[in-house]
Coordinates of C-alpha atoms and ligand atoms in Angstrom, one line a residue:
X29 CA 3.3 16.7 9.4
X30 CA 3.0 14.0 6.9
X31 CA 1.0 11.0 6.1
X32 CA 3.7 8.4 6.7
X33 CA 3.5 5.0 4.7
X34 CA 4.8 1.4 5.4
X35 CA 7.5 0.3 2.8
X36 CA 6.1 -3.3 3.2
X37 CA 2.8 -3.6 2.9
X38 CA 2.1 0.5 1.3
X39 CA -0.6 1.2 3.7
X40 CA -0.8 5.2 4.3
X41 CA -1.5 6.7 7.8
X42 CA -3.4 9.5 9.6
X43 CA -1.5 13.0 9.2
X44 CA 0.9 13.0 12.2
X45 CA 4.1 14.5 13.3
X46 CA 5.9 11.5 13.8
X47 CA 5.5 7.9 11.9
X48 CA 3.5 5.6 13.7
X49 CA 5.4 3.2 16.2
X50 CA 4.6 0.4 14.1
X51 CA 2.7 -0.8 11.1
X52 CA -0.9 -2.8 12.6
X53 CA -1.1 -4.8 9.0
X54 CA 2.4 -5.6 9.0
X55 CA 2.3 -7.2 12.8
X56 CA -1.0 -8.6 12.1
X57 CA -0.5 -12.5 11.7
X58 CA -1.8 -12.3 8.1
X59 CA 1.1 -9.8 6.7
X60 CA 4.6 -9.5 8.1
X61 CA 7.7 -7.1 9.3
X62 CA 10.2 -6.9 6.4
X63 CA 13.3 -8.2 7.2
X64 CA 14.9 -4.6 8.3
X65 CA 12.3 -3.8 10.3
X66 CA 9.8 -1.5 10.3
X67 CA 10.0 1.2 7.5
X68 CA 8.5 4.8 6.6
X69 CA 8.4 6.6 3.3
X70 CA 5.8 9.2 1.9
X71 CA 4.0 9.6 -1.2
X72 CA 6.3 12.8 -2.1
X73 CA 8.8 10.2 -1.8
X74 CA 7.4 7.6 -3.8
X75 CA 6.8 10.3 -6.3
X76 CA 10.5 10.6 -6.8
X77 CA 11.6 7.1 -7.1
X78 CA 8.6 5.0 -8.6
X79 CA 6.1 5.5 -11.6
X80 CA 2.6 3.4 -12.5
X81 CA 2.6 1.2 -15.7
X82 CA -0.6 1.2 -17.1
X83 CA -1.7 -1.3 -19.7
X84 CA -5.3 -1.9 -21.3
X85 CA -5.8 -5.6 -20.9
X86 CA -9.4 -5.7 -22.7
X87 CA -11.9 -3.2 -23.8
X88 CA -12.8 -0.7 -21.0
X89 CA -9.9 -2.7 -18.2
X90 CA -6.6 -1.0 -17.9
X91 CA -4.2 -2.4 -15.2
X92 CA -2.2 -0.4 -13.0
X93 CA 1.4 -1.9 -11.5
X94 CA 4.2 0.2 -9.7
X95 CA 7.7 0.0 -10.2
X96 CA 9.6 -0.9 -9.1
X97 CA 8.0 -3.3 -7.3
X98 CA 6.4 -1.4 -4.4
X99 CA 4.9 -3.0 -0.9
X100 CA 3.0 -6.3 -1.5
X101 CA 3.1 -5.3 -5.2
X102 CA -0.6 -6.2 -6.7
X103 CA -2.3 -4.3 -10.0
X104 CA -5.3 -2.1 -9.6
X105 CA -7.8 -1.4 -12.3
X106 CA -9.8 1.2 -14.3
X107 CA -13.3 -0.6 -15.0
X108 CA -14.9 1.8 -17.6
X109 CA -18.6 1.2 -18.0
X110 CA -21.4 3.3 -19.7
X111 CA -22.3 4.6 -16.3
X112 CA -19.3 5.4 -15.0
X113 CA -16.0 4.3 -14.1
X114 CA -14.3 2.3 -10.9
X115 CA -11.1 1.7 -9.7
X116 CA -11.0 -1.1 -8.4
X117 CA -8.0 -2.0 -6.0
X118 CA -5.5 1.0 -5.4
X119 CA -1.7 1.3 -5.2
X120 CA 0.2 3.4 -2.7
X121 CA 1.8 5.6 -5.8
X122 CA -0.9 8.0 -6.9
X123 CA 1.0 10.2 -9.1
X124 CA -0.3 12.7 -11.7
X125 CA 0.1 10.8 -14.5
X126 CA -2.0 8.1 -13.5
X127 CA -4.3 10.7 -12.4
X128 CA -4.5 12.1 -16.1
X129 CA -4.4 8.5 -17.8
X130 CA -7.8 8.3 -15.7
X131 CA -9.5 11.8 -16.4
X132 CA -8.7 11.2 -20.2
X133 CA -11.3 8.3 -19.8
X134 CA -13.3 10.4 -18.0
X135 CA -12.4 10.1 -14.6
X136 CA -14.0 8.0 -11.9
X137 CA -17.4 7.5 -9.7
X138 CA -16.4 5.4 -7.1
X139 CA -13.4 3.2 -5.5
X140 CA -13.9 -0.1 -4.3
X141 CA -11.6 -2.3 -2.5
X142 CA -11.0 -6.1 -1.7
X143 CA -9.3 -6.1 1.3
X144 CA -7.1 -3.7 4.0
X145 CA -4.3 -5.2 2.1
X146 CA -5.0 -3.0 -0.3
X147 CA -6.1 0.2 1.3
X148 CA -2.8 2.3 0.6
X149 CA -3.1 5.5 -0.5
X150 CA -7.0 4.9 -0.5
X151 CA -7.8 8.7 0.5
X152 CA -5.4 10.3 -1.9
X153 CA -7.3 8.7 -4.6
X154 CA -10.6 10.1 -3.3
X155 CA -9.5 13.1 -2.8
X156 CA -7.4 14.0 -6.5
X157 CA -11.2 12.3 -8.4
X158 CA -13.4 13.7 -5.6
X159 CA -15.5 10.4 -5.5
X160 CA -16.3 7.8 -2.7
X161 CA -14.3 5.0 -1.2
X162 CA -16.4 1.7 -1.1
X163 CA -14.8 -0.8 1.8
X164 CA -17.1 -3.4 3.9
X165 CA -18.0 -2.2 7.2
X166 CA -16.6 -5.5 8.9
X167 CA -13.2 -4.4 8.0
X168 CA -13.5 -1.0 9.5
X169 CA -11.2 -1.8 12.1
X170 CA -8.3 -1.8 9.4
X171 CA -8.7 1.6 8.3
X172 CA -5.9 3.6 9.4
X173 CA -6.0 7.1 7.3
X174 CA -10.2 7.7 8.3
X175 CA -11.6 10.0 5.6
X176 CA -15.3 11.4 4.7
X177 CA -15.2 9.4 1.5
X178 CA -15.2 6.3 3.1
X179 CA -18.9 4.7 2.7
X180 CA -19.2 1.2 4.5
X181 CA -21.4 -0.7 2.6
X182 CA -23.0 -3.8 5.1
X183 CA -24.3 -7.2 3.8
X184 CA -23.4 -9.4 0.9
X185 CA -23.7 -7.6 -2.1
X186 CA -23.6 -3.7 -3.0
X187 CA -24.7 -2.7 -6.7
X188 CA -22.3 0.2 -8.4
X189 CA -23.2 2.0 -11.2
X190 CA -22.6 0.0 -14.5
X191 CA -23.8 -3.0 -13.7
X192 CA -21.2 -3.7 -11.0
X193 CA -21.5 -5.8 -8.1
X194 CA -19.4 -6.1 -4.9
X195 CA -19.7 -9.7 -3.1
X196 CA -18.6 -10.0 0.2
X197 CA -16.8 -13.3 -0.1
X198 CA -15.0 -13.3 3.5
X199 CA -12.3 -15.9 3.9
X200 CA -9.0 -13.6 3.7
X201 CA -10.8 -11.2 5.4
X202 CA -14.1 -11.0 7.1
X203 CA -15.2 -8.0 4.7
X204 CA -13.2 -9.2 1.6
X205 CA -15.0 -8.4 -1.9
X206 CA -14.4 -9.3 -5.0
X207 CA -16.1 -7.2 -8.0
X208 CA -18.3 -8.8 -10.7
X209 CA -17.9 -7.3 -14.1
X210 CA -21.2 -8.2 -16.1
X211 CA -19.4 -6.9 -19.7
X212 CA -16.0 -8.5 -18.9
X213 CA -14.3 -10.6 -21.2
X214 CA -16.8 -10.1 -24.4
X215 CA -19.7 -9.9 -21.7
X216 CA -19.3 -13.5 -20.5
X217 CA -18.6 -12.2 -17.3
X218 CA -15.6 -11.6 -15.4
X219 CA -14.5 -11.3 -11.5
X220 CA -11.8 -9.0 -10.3
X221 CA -10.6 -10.6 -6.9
X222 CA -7.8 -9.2 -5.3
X223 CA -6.3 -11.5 -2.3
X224 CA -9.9 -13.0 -2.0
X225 CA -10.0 -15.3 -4.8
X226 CA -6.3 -15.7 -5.5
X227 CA -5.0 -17.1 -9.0
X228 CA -1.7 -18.7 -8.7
X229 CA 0.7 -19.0 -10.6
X230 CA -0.2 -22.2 -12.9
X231 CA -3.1 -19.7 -14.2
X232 CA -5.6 -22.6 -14.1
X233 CA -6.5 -22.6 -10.8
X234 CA -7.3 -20.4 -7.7
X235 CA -6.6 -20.6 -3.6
X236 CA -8.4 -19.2 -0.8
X237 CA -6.2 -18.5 2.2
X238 CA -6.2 -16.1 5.2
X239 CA -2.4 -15.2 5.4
X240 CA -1.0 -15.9 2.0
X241 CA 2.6 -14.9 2.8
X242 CA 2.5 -16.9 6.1
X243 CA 0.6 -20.0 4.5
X244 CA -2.5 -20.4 6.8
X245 CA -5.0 -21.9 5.4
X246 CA -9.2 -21.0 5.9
X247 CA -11.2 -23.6 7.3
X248 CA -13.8 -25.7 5.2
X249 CA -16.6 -24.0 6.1
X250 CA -14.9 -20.5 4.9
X251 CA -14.0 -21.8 1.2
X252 CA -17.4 -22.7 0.7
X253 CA -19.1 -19.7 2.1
X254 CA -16.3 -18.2 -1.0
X255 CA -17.8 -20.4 -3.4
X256 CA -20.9 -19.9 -2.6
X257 CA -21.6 -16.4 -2.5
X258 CA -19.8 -15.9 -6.1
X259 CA -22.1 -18.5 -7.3
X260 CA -24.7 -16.7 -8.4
X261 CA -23.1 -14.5 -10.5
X262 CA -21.7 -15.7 -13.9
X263 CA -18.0 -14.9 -15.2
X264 CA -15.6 -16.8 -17.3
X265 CA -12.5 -14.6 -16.8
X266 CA -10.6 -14.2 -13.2
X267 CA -8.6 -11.3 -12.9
X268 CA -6.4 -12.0 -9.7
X269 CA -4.2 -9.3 -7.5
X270 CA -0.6 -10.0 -9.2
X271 CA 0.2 -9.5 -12.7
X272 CA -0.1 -12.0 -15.6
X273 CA -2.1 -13.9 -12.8
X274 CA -5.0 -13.8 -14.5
X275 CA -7.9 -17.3 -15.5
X276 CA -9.0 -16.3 -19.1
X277 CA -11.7 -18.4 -19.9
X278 CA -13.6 -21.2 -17.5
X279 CA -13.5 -19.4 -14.3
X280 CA -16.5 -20.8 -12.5
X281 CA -15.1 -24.4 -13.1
X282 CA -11.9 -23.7 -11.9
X283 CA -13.5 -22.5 -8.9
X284 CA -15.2 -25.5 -8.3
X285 CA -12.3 -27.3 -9.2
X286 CA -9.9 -25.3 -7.0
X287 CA -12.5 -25.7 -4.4
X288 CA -12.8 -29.0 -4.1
X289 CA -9.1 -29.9 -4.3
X290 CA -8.4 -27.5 -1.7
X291 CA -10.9 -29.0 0.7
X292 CA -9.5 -32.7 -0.3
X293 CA -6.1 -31.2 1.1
X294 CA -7.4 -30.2 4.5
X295 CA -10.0 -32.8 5.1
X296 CA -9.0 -35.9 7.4
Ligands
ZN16 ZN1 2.6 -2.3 6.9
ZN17 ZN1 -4.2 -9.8 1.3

């Protein structure tokens, strides 16, 4: 028996004695089938090949990467706070010396996660910190490895400890969340946004879009309900899904900005 996972997009299955038939992200249109078909590893096996760099990037934010480059390939973070610490994101790899990196800064209280993008290894990570899983309940159909620790949180916003916030943005997904970070970037504010708000690769500007490696784009209505619900909360930093891909100062405008270029583009 073992929890097989998907080489493409890292996503960890239910204990079973076979691997599953295929991959439901993968053949979902937002994701894809890599190019030699559908393929299984495990995490013993990851273990083997792959390791997690970690690197603090401010004051209480440490990214997490794998390499090499595993599945879709995006960071996850350690958000420290006085109250407690989050990881935010997670990576299929969860390996010991991650785990210790983490317990050194004394451990976590919760995981929270954008999208089912991003799910992996998800109950792995519960499990080895003993903490909830945070996901929004309208992506509960995504959840493939279903596990105690998994609390749906409903609505548009859910309050961690620490002064967090999760905001259910939708768009990419109907649940997708990014995290606001009240004490990010000198305490001007900073959002951590996964796939939901994505930077790209200019790193002065962001793009909203429900299948990102397919290229199809969310309506008009969709962007602004992204704008919108992020608007209350301020932050001048963006930390996106990928590394380096991250909006260091003037967030918000480049929101707006983004924003209205990208409804310019799909307008009549
Ligand atoms: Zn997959
Ligand atoms: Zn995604």
């Amino acid at each position: 028996m073992a929890c097989n996972i998907c080489v493409t997009c890292g996503t960890q299955y239910a204990d079973a004695e076979h691997p599953p038939g295929h991959c439901e992200i993968c053949e979902e249109e937002r994701q894809f089938v890599g190019l030699d078909g559908q393929k299984w590893t495990t995490l013993d096996e990851l273990r083997l090949t792959h390791r997690n760099r970690a690197e603090e990037l401010e004051p209480g934010l440490t990214e997490f990467e794998t390499e090499p480059r595993f599945g879709i390939g995006q960071r996850a973070y350690l958000l420290e706070t006085p109250r407690g610490n989050v990881l935010w994101d997670c990576l299929a790899l969860q390996d010991d010396t991650t785990t210790a990196y983490i317990r050194e800064r004394r451990g976590l209280t919760a995981i929270a996660i954008s999208h089912p993008h991003y799910y992996t290894t998800m109950v792995e990570w519960g499990e080895a910190f003993d903490v909830p899983i945070w996901l929004h309940e309208d992506d509960q159909q995504w959840v493939m490895r279903p596990d105690d620790r998994i609390s749906f949180w409903s609505g548009e916003a859910q309050s961690l400890p620490g002064g967090l916030t999760l905001i259910r943005c939708g768009g990419h997904f109907e649940g997708g969340t990014v995290l606001h970070w009240p004490g990010g970037a000198g305490g001007r504010g900073a959002l951590l946004t996964g796939d939901v708000i994505q930077v790209t690769p200019d790193r002065r500007s962001v793009s909203f879009m429900y299948s990102y490696p397919n290229y199809i784009p969310l309506n008009a209505a969709a962007v602004r309900r992204v704008v919108a619900a992020v608007e209350p909360f301020p932050f001048d930093r963006i930390y996106g899904a990928f590394r380096h891909m991250t909006i260091l100062q003037g967030g918000m405008a480049t929101v707006h900005r983004s924003a209205a270029r990208y409804l310019r583009a799909i307008s009549d």
